Amino acid sequence: MRKVVIIFFCLLACISLHAQEVQDVTFKRVGNTIEICYRLQHLPPRQYTWIEIYYSLDDGKNWQGPLKRIAGDVGRVEYGGKKRVEWDVFSELEKINGILAFEVRASVEEKEERGENILLYSLSETAPLGLMFARVCRWGWFVRLKTDVRSCRGSDYECNRSGIINRDLRETYYRVEDEERKSRFGVSGGIVYRLSHSFYFFVGGGYGQRRVQWRASLYKYVDDSKMRDLWLQCEPDSFSGVELDGGGIFRYRRLCLSAGMSGINGKFWELSGGLGIIF
């Protein structure tokens, strides 16, 4: 077995181009290979880095390369973070005898802008069924539809928590029953901005509606006989008008999670979440 004679291990020099940084470079022998590790930082989502590794046997006075018999995070590197490369040293060199050093050379390239589609199943407390679709490069747009699939038909009267509002029910009285019906609908659209490779921000507006209705029974004062059922729309809990929608999307590879908040007329607010894919 060939022996690797390494007189001195040293940290290699780091090159910074276009705010691209290579840091924390180390290397060690692993069997008949040399493992080189480095950390890549500040990688904008619209750029990638082309990585090449050079070696020196005279403590960095003269550099040779780039290395050919290597595998791992070299060539086109898309994302920042901790990186690892394995060099099959004896396929390029017969022996190593000297002060060994490595240099990682990083050059920044602009990515060709390609749009991505985001499809999310979204839900909230009042709208358990929803879909969100977005189209994004650096900037993009989205549309969202939400509902609870229930419907509230027209109500007989409006009420607050104290009773029916501005209605004269002479010779009759009513009793609110333990039954209610609710409905929720919203449609919105807006802009999406890609803050980084893993995070997007969206904000927009549209139309939203939430209705809460209570069932009541109407009786005659004379004989307490029931006349009919009433549906009372609870105005403090019912809203319709401008729906505001905003939040963030976190991605991991092709999967994504969303979290946000929506409201109607700035009065009714609720949290929302979602799970989807990027394609």
Tab-separated table of C-alpha atoms in Angstrom:
chain	number	residue	atom	x	y	z
A	1	MET	CA	0.000	0.000	0.000
A	2	ARG	CA	1.314	3.391	-0.904
A	3	LYS	CA	2.013	5.719	1.967
A	4	VAL	CA	0.989	9.322	2.091
A	5	VAL	CA	3.685	11.512	3.595
A	6	ILE	CA	2.154	14.784	4.714
A	7	ILE	CA	4.636	16.939	6.565
A	8	PHE	CA	2.288	19.798	7.383
A	9	PHE	CA	-1.459	20.319	7.357
A	10	CYS	CA	-2.531	23.870	6.798
A	11	LEU	CA	-5.710	25.784	6.267
A	12	LEU	CA	-6.036	26.913	2.725
A	13	ALA	CA	-6.503	30.442	1.525
A	14	CYS	CA	-10.073	31.590	0.924
A	15	ILE	CA	-11.190	33.513	-2.121
A	16	SER	CA	-14.150	35.912	-1.967
A	17	LEU	CA	-15.740	36.989	-5.247
A	18	HIS	CA	-18.920	39.032	-5.585
A	19	ALA	CA	-19.682	38.684	-1.836
A	20	GLN	CA	-19.201	34.918	-2.143
A	21	GLU	CA	-17.168	33.502	0.759
A	22	VAL	CA	-15.343	30.213	1.258
A	23	GLN	CA	-14.552	29.603	4.913
A	24	ASP	CA	-13.550	26.948	7.443
A	25	VAL	CA	-11.473	24.901	5.022
A	26	THR	CA	-9.921	21.726	6.439
A	27	PHE	CA	-8.603	18.472	5.037
A	28	LYS	CA	-7.636	15.070	6.362
A	29	ARG	CA	-6.550	11.674	5.140
A	30	VAL	CA	-9.269	9.018	4.867
A	31	GLY	CA	-7.665	5.762	3.700
A	32	ASN	CA	-6.072	6.420	0.326
A	33	THR	CA	-8.147	9.549	-0.241
A	34	ILE	CA	-8.037	13.056	1.150
A	35	GLU	CA	-11.265	14.593	2.400
A	36	ILE	CA	-11.533	18.350	1.930
A	37	CYS	CA	-14.263	20.272	3.773
A	38	TYR	CA	-15.270	23.902	3.413
A	39	ARG	CA	-18.215	26.170	4.133
A	40	LEU	CA	-19.915	28.245	1.460
A	41	GLN	CA	-21.803	31.357	2.560
A	42	HIS	CA	-23.874	34.236	1.180
A	43	LEU	CA	-25.288	32.448	-1.841
A	44	PRO	CA	-28.106	34.530	-3.399
A	45	PRO	CA	-30.957	32.481	-4.876
A	46	ARG	CA	-30.390	33.918	-8.354
A	47	GLN	CA	-26.729	32.837	-8.396
A	48	TYR	CA	-24.656	29.687	-8.165
A	49	THR	CA	-20.962	29.141	-7.510
A	50	TRP	CA	-18.457	27.292	-9.660
A	51	ILE	CA	-15.954	25.575	-7.373
A	52	GLU	CA	-12.472	24.374	-8.348
A	53	ILE	CA	-9.785	23.069	-5.993
A	54	TYR	CA	-6.029	23.516	-6.477
A	55	TYR	CA	-3.181	21.961	-4.509
A	56	SER	CA	0.339	22.979	-3.548
A	57	LEU	CA	3.309	20.938	-2.326
A	58	ASP	CA	5.393	23.944	-1.296
A	59	ASP	CA	3.160	25.620	1.290
A	60	GLY	CA	1.166	27.644	-1.233
A	61	LYS	CA	4.007	29.155	-3.256
A	62	ASN	CA	2.934	27.400	-6.438
A	63	TRP	CA	-0.525	26.056	-7.192
A	64	GLN	CA	-1.380	23.169	-9.481
A	65	GLY	CA	-4.718	21.935	-10.723
A	66	PRO	CA	-7.588	22.037	-10.680
A	67	LEU	CA	-8.006	18.571	-9.185
A	68	LYS	CA	-9.582	16.068	-11.561
A	69	ARG	CA	-10.130	12.859	-9.597
A	70	ILE	CA	-12.540	14.348	-7.102
A	71	ALA	CA	-16.141	13.771	-6.105
A	72	GLY	CA	-18.543	15.818	-4.030
A	73	ASP	CA	-19.302	19.519	-3.863
A	74	VAL	CA	-17.253	20.798	-6.785
A	75	GLY	CA	-18.201	22.279	-10.116
A	76	ARG	CA	-21.630	23.869	-9.972
A	77	VAL	CA	-22.726	24.325	-6.355
A	78	GLU	CA	-26.245	25.685	-5.902
A	79	TYR	CA	-26.603	26.292	-2.177
A	80	GLY	CA	-24.506	27.529	0.710
A	81	GLY	CA	-23.571	25.503	3.769
A	82	LYS	CA	-21.019	22.894	4.761
A	83	LYS	CA	-19.459	21.093	1.777
A	84	ARG	CA	-17.293	17.996	1.385
A	85	VAL	CA	-15.008	16.742	-1.389
A	86	GLU	CA	-13.042	13.486	-1.681
A	87	TRP	CA	-9.831	13.448	-3.721
A	88	ASP	CA	-8.529	10.132	-5.057
A	89	VAL	CA	-4.993	11.338	-4.603
A	90	PHE	CA	-3.032	8.420	-6.108
A	91	SER	CA	-4.974	8.527	-9.356
A	92	GLU	CA	-3.363	11.939	-9.966
A	93	LEU	CA	-0.101	11.812	-7.981
A	94	GLU	CA	2.374	9.028	-7.328
A	95	LYS	CA	3.232	10.407	-3.905
A	96	ILE	CA	2.870	13.431	-1.704
A	97	ASN	CA	6.086	14.677	-0.201
A	98	GLY	CA	6.066	18.250	0.944
A	99	ILE	CA	4.012	20.889	2.664
A	100	LEU	CA	0.529	20.197	1.356
A	101	ALA	CA	-2.078	22.909	1.012
A	102	PHE	CA	-5.311	23.343	-0.890
A	103	GLU	CA	-7.018	26.370	-2.353
A	104	VAL	CA	-10.724	26.526	-3.119
A	105	ARG	CA	-11.478	28.913	-5.958
A	106	ALA	CA	-15.026	30.163	-6.215
A	107	SER	CA	-16.515	32.093	-9.096
A	108	VAL	CA	-20.058	33.402	-9.073
A	109	GLU	CA	-22.361	32.856	-12.030
A	110	GLU	CA	-25.851	34.155	-12.671
A	111	LYS	CA	-28.578	31.553	-12.959
A	112	GLU	CA	-30.871	31.554	-15.898
A	113	GLU	CA	-34.140	32.783	-14.434
A	114	ARG	CA	-36.669	29.983	-14.549
A	115	GLY	CA	-40.109	30.280	-13.103
A	116	GLU	CA	-41.419	27.849	-10.503
A	117	ASN	CA	-44.963	26.803	-9.748
A	118	ILE	CA	-46.176	26.433	-6.164
A	119	LEU	CA	-49.355	24.513	-5.369
A	120	LEU	CA	-50.543	24.494	-1.753
A	121	TYR	CA	-53.436	22.961	0.120
A	122	SER	CA	-54.300	25.596	2.717
A	123	LEU	CA	-56.600	25.644	5.709
A	124	SER	CA	-57.687	27.853	8.584
A	125	GLU	CA	-60.077	27.572	11.506
A	126	THR	CA	-63.092	28.817	9.531
A	127	ALA	CA	-62.037	27.615	6.056
A	128	PRO	CA	-60.676	24.052	6.185
A	129	LEU	CA	-60.612	23.756	2.399
A	130	GLY	CA	-58.393	25.986	0.309
A	131	LEU	CA	-56.007	26.047	-2.627
A	132	MET	CA	-53.200	28.454	-3.383
A	133	PHE	CA	-51.305	28.610	-6.674
A	134	ALA	CA	-48.258	30.795	-7.273
A	135	ARG	CA	-45.870	31.424	-10.143
A	136	VAL	CA	-42.478	32.812	-9.076
A	137	CYS	CA	-39.062	33.728	-10.469
A	138	ARG	CA	-37.639	36.421	-8.224
A	139	TRP	CA	-41.011	38.143	-8.179
A	140	GLY	CA	-44.292	36.457	-8.928
A	141	TRP	CA	-48.003	36.303	-8.282
A	142	PHE	CA	-50.490	34.098	-6.463
A	143	VAL	CA	-54.203	33.352	-6.304
A	144	ARG	CA	-56.001	31.706	-3.391
A	145	LEU	CA	-59.483	30.291	-2.896
A	146	LYS	CA	-60.850	29.237	0.494
A	147	THR	CA	-64.174	27.907	1.718
A	148	ASP	CA	-65.823	25.628	4.257
A	149	VAL	CA	-68.266	24.255	1.633
A	150	ARG	CA	-71.199	25.241	3.830
A	151	SER	CA	-73.695	27.904	2.885
A	152	CYS	CA	-75.832	30.306	4.867
A	153	ARG	CA	-79.040	31.181	3.115
A	154	GLY	CA	-80.784	34.464	3.732
A	155	SER	CA	-81.626	35.378	7.300
A	156	ASP	CA	-84.939	36.654	8.642
A	157	TYR	CA	-83.454	39.265	10.946
A	158	GLU	CA	-80.162	40.722	12.037
A	159	CYS	CA	-79.141	40.498	15.655
A	160	ASN	CA	-76.381	41.243	18.087
A	161	ARG	CA	-75.603	39.421	21.309
A	162	SER	CA	-78.442	41.276	23.045
A	163	GLY	CA	-81.172	40.398	20.591
A	164	ILE	CA	-82.849	41.272	17.294
A	165	ILE	CA	-81.914	44.696	15.924
A	166	ASN	CA	-84.602	47.260	15.005
A	167	ARG	CA	-87.503	44.887	14.491
A	168	ASP	CA	-91.000	45.165	15.993
A	169	LEU	CA	-92.306	41.735	17.008
A	170	ARG	CA	-95.608	42.742	18.591
A	171	GLU	CA	-97.686	40.046	20.261
A	172	THR	CA	-94.872	37.569	19.719
A	173	TYR	CA	-91.637	36.574	21.372
A	174	TYR	CA	-88.712	34.397	20.337
A	175	ARG	CA	-86.236	32.019	21.881
A	176	VAL	CA	-82.723	31.436	20.495
A	177	GLU	CA	-82.008	27.725	20.113
A	178	ASP	CA	-78.722	25.827	20.423
A	179	GLU	CA	-78.241	25.595	16.678
A	180	GLU	CA	-76.161	27.750	14.414
A	181	ARG	CA	-74.840	27.663	10.890
A	182	LYS	CA	-71.684	29.233	9.541
A	183	SER	CA	-70.155	29.849	6.161
A	184	ARG	CA	-66.797	31.133	4.951
A	185	PHE	CA	-65.626	32.136	1.509
A	186	GLY	CA	-62.635	34.060	0.266
A	187	VAL	CA	-60.786	34.700	-2.972
A	188	SER	CA	-57.581	36.715	-3.096
A	189	GLY	CA	-54.530	37.401	-5.211
A	190	GLY	CA	-51.306	39.333	-4.944
A	191	ILE	CA	-47.534	39.306	-5.262
A	192	VAL	CA	-44.870	36.817	-4.167
A	193	TYR	CA	-41.236	37.714	-3.502
A	194	ARG	CA	-38.456	35.169	-3.162
A	195	LEU	CA	-36.288	36.308	-0.261
A	196	SER	CA	-33.856	33.375	-0.451
A	197	HIS	CA	-33.648	29.892	-1.870
A	198	SER	CA	-35.785	28.531	0.957
A	199	PHE	CA	-38.166	31.366	1.812
A	200	TYR	CA	-40.881	33.302	-0.023
A	201	PHE	CA	-43.089	36.165	1.159
A	202	PHE	CA	-46.566	36.888	-0.211
A	203	VAL	CA	-49.148	39.618	0.324
A	204	GLY	CA	-52.392	40.440	-1.423
A	205	GLY	CA	-56.073	41.160	-1.184
A	206	GLY	CA	-59.473	40.215	-2.524
A	207	TYR	CA	-63.020	39.560	-1.370
A	208	GLY	CA	-63.977	37.664	1.776
A	209	GLN	CA	-67.166	36.712	3.551
A	210	ARG	CA	-68.006	35.092	6.867
A	211	ARG	CA	-71.526	34.534	8.134
A	212	VAL	CA	-72.788	33.272	11.478
A	213	GLN	CA	-76.511	32.618	11.904
A	214	TRP	CA	-78.504	31.391	14.893
A	215	ARG	CA	-81.796	29.534	14.794
A	216	ALA	CA	-84.643	30.937	16.872
A	217	SER	CA	-88.257	29.919	17.465
A	218	LEU	CA	-91.071	32.478	17.235
A	219	TYR	CA	-94.031	32.110	19.645
A	220	LYS	CA	-97.370	33.851	20.258
A	221	TYR	CA	-97.837	35.613	23.573
A	222	VAL	CA	-101.495	34.590	23.748
A	223	ASP	CA	-101.095	30.845	23.985
A	224	ASP	CA	-97.310	30.261	23.738
A	225	SER	CA	-97.836	28.353	20.526
A	226	LYS	CA	-94.918	28.139	18.139
A	227	MET	CA	-95.426	30.039	14.917
A	228	ARG	CA	-92.256	29.271	12.944
A	229	ASP	CA	-88.468	29.093	12.955
A	230	LEU	CA	-86.314	32.172	12.409
A	231	TRP	CA	-82.711	32.537	11.313
A	232	LEU	CA	-80.886	35.454	12.889
A	233	GLN	CA	-77.624	36.713	11.429
A	234	CYS	CA	-75.196	37.623	14.209
A	235	GLU	CA	-73.714	40.897	13.006
A	236	PRO	CA	-70.767	41.055	15.476
A	237	ASP	CA	-69.475	37.739	14.065
A	238	SER	CA	-70.432	38.233	10.395
A	239	PHE	CA	-68.287	40.130	7.907
A	240	SER	CA	-68.010	40.732	4.177
A	241	GLY	CA	-65.752	42.970	2.148
A	242	VAL	CA	-62.031	43.405	1.547
A	243	GLU	CA	-59.971	40.354	2.476
A	244	LEU	CA	-56.278	40.891	3.240
A	245	ASP	CA	-53.925	37.947	2.884
A	246	GLY	CA	-50.233	37.600	3.728
A	247	GLY	CA	-47.596	35.207	4.988
A	248	GLY	CA	-44.515	33.195	4.163
A	249	ILE	CA	-43.625	29.954	2.400
A	250	PHE	CA	-40.706	27.758	3.467
A	251	ARG	CA	-39.379	25.158	1.050
A	252	TYR	CA	-37.289	22.040	1.464
A	253	ARG	CA	-36.368	20.638	-1.920
A	254	ARG	CA	-39.734	20.127	-3.653
A	255	LEU	CA	-41.888	20.304	-0.534
A	256	CYS	CA	-43.134	23.528	1.015
A	257	LEU	CA	-44.972	24.768	4.093
A	258	SER	CA	-46.855	28.029	4.441
A	259	ALA	CA	-47.985	30.112	7.395
A	260	GLY	CA	-49.856	33.375	7.328
A	261	MET	CA	-52.794	35.486	8.382
A	262	SER	CA	-55.924	36.743	6.660
A	263	GLY	CA	-58.657	39.137	7.658
A	264	ILE	CA	-61.852	40.780	6.467
A	265	ASN	CA	-62.217	44.574	6.647
A	266	GLY	CA	-59.432	44.691	9.229
A	267	LYS	CA	-61.836	43.369	11.889
A	268	PHE	CA	-61.893	39.596	11.616
A	269	TRP	CA	-58.451	37.913	11.621
A	270	GLU	CA	-57.356	34.285	11.591
A	271	LEU	CA	-54.182	32.253	11.128
A	272	SER	CA	-53.726	29.903	8.201
A	273	GLY	CA	-51.295	27.203	7.141
A	274	GLY	CA	-50.618	24.999	4.167
A	275	LEU	CA	-48.669	22.111	2.680
A	276	GLY	CA	-47.723	21.742	-0.950
A	277	ILE	CA	-45.220	21.068	-3.704
A	278	ILE	CA	-43.006	23.082	-6.030
A	279	PHE	CA	-42.741	22.039	-9.658
